[in-house]
Short mmCIF file of C-alpha atoms in Angstrom, two decimals:
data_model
loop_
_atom_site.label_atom_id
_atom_site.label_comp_id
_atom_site.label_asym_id
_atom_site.label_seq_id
_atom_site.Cartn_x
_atom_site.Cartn_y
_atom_site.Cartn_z
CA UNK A 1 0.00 0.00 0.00
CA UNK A 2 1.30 3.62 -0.91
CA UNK A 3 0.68 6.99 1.13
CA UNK A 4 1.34 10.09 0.30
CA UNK A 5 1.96 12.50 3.21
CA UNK A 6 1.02 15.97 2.86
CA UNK A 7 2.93 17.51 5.90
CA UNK A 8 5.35 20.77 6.03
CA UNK A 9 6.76 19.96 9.64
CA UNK A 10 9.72 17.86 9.14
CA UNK A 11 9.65 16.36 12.81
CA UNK A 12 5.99 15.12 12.61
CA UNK A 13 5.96 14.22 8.89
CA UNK A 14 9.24 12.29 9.90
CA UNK A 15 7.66 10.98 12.77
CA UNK A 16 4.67 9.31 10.93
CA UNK A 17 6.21 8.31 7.60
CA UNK A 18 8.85 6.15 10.21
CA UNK A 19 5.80 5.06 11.72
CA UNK A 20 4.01 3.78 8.90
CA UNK A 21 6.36 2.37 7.24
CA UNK A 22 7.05 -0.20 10.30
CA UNK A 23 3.25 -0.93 9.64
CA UNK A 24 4.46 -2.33 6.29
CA UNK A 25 3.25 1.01 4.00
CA UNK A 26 5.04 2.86 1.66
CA UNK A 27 5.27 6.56 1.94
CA UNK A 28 6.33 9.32 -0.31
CA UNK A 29 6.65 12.90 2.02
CA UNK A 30 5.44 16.66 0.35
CA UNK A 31 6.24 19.65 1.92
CA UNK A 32 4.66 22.00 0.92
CA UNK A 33 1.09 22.29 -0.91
CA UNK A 34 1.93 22.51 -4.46
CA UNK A 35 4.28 19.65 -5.01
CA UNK A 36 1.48 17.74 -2.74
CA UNK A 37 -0.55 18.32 -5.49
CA UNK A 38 1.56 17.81 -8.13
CA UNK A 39 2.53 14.52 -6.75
CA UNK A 40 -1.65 13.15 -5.99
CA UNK A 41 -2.62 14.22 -9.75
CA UNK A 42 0.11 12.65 -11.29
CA UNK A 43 0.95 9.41 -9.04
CA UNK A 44 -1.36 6.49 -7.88
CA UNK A 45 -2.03 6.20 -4.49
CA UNK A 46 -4.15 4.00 -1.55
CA UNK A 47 -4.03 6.47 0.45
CA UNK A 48 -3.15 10.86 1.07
CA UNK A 49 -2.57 11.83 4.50
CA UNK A 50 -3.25 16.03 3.92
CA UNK A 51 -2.50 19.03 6.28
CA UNK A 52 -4.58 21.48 5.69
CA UNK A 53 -1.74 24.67 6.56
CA UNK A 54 1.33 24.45 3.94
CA UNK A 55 2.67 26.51 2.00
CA UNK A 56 2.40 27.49 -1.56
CA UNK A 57 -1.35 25.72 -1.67
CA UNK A 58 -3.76 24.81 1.52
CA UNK A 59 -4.51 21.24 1.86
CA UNK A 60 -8.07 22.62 1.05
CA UNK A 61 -6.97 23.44 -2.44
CA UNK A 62 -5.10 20.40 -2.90
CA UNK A 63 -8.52 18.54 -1.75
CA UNK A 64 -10.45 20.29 -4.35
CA UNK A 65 -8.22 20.05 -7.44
CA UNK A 66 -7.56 16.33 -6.55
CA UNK A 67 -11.68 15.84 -6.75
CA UNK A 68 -11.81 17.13 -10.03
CA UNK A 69 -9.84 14.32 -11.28
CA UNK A 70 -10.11 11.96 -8.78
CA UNK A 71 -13.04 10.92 -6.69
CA UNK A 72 -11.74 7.35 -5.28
CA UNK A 73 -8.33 7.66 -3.28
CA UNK A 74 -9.15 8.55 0.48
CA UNK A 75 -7.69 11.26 2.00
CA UNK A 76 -7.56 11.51 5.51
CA UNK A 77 -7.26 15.18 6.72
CA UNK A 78 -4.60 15.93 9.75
CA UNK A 79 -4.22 19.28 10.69
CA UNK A 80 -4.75 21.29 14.09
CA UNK A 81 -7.75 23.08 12.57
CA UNK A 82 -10.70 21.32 14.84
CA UNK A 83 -13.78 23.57 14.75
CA UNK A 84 -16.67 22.58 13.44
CA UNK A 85 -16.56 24.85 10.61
CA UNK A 86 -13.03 23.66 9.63
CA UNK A 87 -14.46 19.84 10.13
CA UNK A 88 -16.67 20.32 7.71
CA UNK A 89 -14.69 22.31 5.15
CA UNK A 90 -12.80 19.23 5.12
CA UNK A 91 -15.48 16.77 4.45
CA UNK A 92 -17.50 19.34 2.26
CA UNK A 93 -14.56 19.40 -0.04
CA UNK A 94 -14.34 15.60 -0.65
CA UNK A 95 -12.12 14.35 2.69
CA UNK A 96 -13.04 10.52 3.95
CA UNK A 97 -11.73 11.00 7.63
CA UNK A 98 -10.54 14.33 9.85
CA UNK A 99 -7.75 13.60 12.61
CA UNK A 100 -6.86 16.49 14.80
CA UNK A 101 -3.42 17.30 15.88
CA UNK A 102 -1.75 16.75 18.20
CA UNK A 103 -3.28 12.34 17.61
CA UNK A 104 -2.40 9.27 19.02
CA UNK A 105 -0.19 7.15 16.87
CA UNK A 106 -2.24 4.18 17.47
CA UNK A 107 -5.71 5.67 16.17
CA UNK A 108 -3.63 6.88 13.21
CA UNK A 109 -2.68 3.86 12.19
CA UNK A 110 -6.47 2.33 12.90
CA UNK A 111 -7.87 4.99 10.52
CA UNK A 112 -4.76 4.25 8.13
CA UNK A 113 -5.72 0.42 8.05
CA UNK A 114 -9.70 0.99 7.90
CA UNK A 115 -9.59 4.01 5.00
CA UNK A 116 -7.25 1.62 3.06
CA UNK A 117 -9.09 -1.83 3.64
CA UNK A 118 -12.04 0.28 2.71
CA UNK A 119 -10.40 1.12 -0.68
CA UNK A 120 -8.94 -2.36 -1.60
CA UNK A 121 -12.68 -3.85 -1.26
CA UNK A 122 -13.90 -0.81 -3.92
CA UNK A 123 -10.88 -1.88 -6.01
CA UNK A 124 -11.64 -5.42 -5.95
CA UNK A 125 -15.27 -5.26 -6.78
CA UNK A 126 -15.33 -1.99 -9.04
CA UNK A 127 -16.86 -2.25 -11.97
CA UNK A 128 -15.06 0.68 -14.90
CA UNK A 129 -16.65 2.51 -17.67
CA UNK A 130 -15.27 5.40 -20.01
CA UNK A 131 -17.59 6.46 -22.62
CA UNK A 132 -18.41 2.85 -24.59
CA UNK A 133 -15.51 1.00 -22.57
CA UNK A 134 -16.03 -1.07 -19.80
CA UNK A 135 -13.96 -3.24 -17.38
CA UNK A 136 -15.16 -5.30 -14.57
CA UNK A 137 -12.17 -6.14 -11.82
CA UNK A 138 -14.00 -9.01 -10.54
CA UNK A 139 -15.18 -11.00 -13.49
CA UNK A 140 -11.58 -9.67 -15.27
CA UNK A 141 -13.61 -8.78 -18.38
CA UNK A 142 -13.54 -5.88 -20.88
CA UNK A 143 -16.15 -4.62 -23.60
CA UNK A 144 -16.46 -1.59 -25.73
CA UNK A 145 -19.85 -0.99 -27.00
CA UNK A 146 -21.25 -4.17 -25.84
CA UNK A 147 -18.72 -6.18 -27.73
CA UNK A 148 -15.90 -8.57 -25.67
CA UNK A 149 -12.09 -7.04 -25.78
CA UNK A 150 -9.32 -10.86 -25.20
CA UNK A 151 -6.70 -9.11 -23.09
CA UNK A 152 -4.01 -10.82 -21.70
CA UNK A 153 -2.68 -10.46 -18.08
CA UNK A 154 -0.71 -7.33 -18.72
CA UNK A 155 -2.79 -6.07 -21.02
CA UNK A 156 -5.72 -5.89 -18.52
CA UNK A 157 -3.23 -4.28 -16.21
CA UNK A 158 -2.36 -1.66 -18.05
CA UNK A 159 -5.80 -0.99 -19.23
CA UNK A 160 -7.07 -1.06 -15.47
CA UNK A 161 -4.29 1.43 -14.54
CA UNK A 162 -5.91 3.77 -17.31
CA UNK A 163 -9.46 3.40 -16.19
CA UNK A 164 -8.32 4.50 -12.63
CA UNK A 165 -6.88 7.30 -13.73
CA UNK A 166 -9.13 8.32 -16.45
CA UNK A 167 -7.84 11.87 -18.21
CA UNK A 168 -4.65 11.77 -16.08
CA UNK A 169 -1.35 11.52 -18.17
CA UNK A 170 0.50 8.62 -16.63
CA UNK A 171 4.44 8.46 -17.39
CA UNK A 172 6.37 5.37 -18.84
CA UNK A 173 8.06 5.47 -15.23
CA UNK A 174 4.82 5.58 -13.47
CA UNK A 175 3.48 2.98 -15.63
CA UNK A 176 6.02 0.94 -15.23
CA UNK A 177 6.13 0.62 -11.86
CA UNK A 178 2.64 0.08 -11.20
CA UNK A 179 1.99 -2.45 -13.73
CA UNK A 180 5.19 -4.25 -13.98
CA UNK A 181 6.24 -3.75 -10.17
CA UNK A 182 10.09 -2.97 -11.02
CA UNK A 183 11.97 0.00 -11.37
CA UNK A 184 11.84 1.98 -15.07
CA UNK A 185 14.59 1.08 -17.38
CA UNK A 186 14.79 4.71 -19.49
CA UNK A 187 16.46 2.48 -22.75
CA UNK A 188 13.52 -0.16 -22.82
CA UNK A 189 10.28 0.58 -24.77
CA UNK A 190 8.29 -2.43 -23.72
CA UNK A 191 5.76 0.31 -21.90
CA UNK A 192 5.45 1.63 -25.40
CA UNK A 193 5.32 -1.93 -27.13
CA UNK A 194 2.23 -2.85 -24.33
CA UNK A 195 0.37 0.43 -25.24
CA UNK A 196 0.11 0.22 -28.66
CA UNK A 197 -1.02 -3.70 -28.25
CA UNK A 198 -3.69 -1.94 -25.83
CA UNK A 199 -4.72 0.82 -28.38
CA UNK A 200 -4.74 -1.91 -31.26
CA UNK A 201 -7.87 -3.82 -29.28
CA UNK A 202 -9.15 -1.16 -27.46
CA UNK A 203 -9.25 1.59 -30.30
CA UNK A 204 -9.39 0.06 -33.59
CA UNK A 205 -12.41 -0.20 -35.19
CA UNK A 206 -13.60 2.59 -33.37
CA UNK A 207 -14.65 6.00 -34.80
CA UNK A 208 -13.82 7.34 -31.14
CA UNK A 209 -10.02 6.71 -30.00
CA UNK A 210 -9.49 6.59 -26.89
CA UNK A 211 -6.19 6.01 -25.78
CA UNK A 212 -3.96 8.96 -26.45
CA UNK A 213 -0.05 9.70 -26.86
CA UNK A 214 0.87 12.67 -24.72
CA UNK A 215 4.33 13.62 -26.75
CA UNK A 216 7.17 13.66 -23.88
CA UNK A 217 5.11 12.99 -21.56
CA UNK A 218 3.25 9.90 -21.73
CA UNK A 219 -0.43 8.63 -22.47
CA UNK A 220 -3.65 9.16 -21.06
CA UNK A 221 -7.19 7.41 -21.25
CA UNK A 222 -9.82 9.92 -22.30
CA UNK A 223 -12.63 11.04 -24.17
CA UNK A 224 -11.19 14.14 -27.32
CA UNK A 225 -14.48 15.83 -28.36
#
């Protein structure tokens, strides 16, 4: 499981990525709003721990630019801010759980474990659908307008990784890494090879293309009016 931690004090975000991470979770650190938010828009994640104070952007704006694009990850909010009013800013602007500073370790960790069991049963049972194109976790099936896609292993990998991220540009690195589980060899083009096998079954035949080339920086699932 990956976290991202959204915190600008180094103690405390030390503090709890140590902590987690003897739990058995990875954790990437931000410090500061704005690469938070570059980082959650262009990574995958189980699971962003946010402050809501940083710098640059508030974990409020982070929240609200990372719903635009993303309405699955759960982000837990952990900030000093406990009013009522800041409570529900928080959940108002798309937050699954509010921890106030300063917490107990322990009840972090149980709302770590719950928000991200919680995810890995939507993952496992989601059912995902851009325009025509649909692809069912559970049954490990694809159509596109009704009619059945043969994917093999990887293939439905990478297409999965797509359809979780729908309109996001995802890297060769990124890609990489989430689909083949190993660390991005710049010289090899077998993310490349896999995409255009993808776009061959997915795409052709079809008036509407789908899966796009971002030049330097990728490729992206979405629907081009």
């Amino acid at each position: 499981m990956k976290i991202l931690l959204v915190e600008d004090e180094p103690k405390v975000s030390a503090f709890i990525r140590r902590g987690l991470e003897e739990e058995g979770f990875e954790v990437e650190v931000a410090y500061d709003g704005r690469f938070g938010r570059q980082l959650a828009l262009s990574h995958s994640y189980d699971l962003i721990i946010l402050d809501v104070i940083l710098p640059y952007a508030s974990g409020l704006e982070v929240l609200q630019t990372l719903r635009t694009q993303d309405q699955q990850t759960p982000v837990l909010m952990l900030t000093a801010l406990g009013t009522t009013q800041d409570k529900l800013d928080g959940f108002n602007g798309g937050a699954d759980d509010y921890l106030l500073k300063p917490f107990d370790f322990p009840e972090l960790v149980a709302r770590v474990h719950a928000l991200t069991r919680r995810r890995g049963q939507q993952i496992k049972s989601a059912v995902l659908s851009l325009a025509d194109l649909t692809l069912d976790t559970a049954a490990k099936t694809v159509t596109r307008a009704g009619q059945p896609i043969k994917l093999t292993a990887r293939e439905f990998g990478l297409l999965e990784l797509f359809m979780r991220h729908p309109g996001r540009v995802l890297s060769r690195a990124e890609i990489a890494g989430d689909v083949w589980e190993e660390s991005f060899d710049a010289g090899s083009n077998v993310v490349d090879v896999y995409v255009n096998y993808l776009r061959n079954k997915v795409d052709k035949g079809f008036s509407q293309k789908l899966l796009h080339t971002v030049v330097g920086m990728g490729y992206v699932l979405r629907v081009e009016s």
